[in-house]
Amino acid sequence: MAAPSNATTAAGDEATELSKQYDTPLGLAHTTMQALKDRIKLHYDLASDYYLNLWGEHIHHGYWPTEASKATDSKETAQINLIRLLLDISGLAAPPPDNNANTTAKPLRILDVGCGIGGTSRYLARTLGATVTGITISGKQVQIATRLSKSAAAAASSASSAPSSSDGTTPANASEDEEAGFIPLAAAESSSSGSGGKVRFLELDAEKMGDFFSSSPGRSSSRNSSSSSAPGKEEVKEEEEAGAFDVVWISEALSHFPDKALFFRNAHRLLRGGGRGRLVLADWFKAEGLVEGGAEFERDIRPIEDGMLLPPLCTQQEYVNMAAAAGLQVLSAPKDISADVSKTWDISWSLVQNPSLWAFAFSQGRDGIAFLQAFRAMRRGYANGTFRYAVMSFVKP
């Protein structure tokens, strides 16, 4: 398909007078993967306050599954719709089954990879009564996520009659939570557990998460406190389970990772086995059959990879293949919801028509302007069917 001529405008590619003032060519190649990671970190360090002000605490697409929702649901409601869809396809609306029926149910341990400013982490903690650890490459996002979580805890505490701690929270095991950096949250009205969970946020390159959490105190304490003799099989099993996560959750972050296969291996490494550990995933994809260098790829996908700071985009099937190679099994096959999330970028393009935002982007150099201009490429890619969005889930056998 040929690129549109100057006399026509591709669907979803409408420029504005403001964007024309800051026109910049898109489609430049990245230099090295480390340089790209440095640019991603800088971007989120600089832009996260703007994300919060413009888009709210959930930095991900909205999901409008029906014509009625497209007509009436706000972007905030649509973002929660997406989280609920992910809970549904992974079976997490109810806790995963435990093979030991005599064991008292423990809160789900969730690792939220690429947690942004913590909106989803807080939702999962409050709705599932889960213990959620969010990781992000951006120190600024950790600061914002922690601040918002403490504010939510304080607000909930002041609205109740329970005695509160100095930061407004009311944990039963305050000293343990504080030592681990967790912030207890009140339960949501829709909580499936009837009790609130807790969250913490860490600055961590996700490519290092396998080693980081495998060597955490929770996984090594029993061995360190034992005698010099080698632990028995049951002790090793208990130790491994103590450090494992029930859920690895990743929403719109994996497309940023240079080594996606490593992520799937790390997820398998950190998840509980026996059919209990779930990998829950939402992400951006290129359509099947696009050829790098082809007209459609260069017109739609290359500008998105450039402006959104992405390594080469994958297809949905490539994610399935990498998950299988890592030892994970498909729980819910890729569900393409592109048509039901594309409204996100119509709203976003409208929201960024603010001269001060473009001036700020300009002050950050070429990457800042390319990011905003890439909103048009996102709209165009969705309209042309070359850019896709899908959700999927996997289980560790």
XYZ file of C-alpha atoms in Angstrom, residues 18-19 57 64-65 84 93 123 125 131 151 169 209 218 246 272 274 280 292 302 307 315 318 362 367 397:
26
model
C 0.185 23.417 16.869
C 1.774 20.126 15.817
C -2.794 7.339 37.696
C -14.249 0.301 25.374
C -15.667 -3.190 24.590
C -10.734 -6.181 34.625
C -10.990 -12.423 39.461
C -5.916 -1.412 42.120
C -3.745 -4.625 46.006
C 0.882 -7.955 48.143
C -1.837 9.587 50.206
C -1.847 3.724 57.551
C 14.491 -8.949 37.923
C 12.768 -13.997 51.363
C 1.816 -15.910 42.139
C 5.214 -20.427 41.443
C 2.195 -26.398 39.731
C -0.662 -11.577 32.610
C 10.704 -4.106 7.431
C 8.829 2.801 12.055
C 8.745 8.269 18.712
C 3.844 -9.900 16.443
C 6.187 -14.163 18.531
C 10.803 21.053 22.629
C 12.951 12.916 21.532
C 3.025 -25.813 34.848
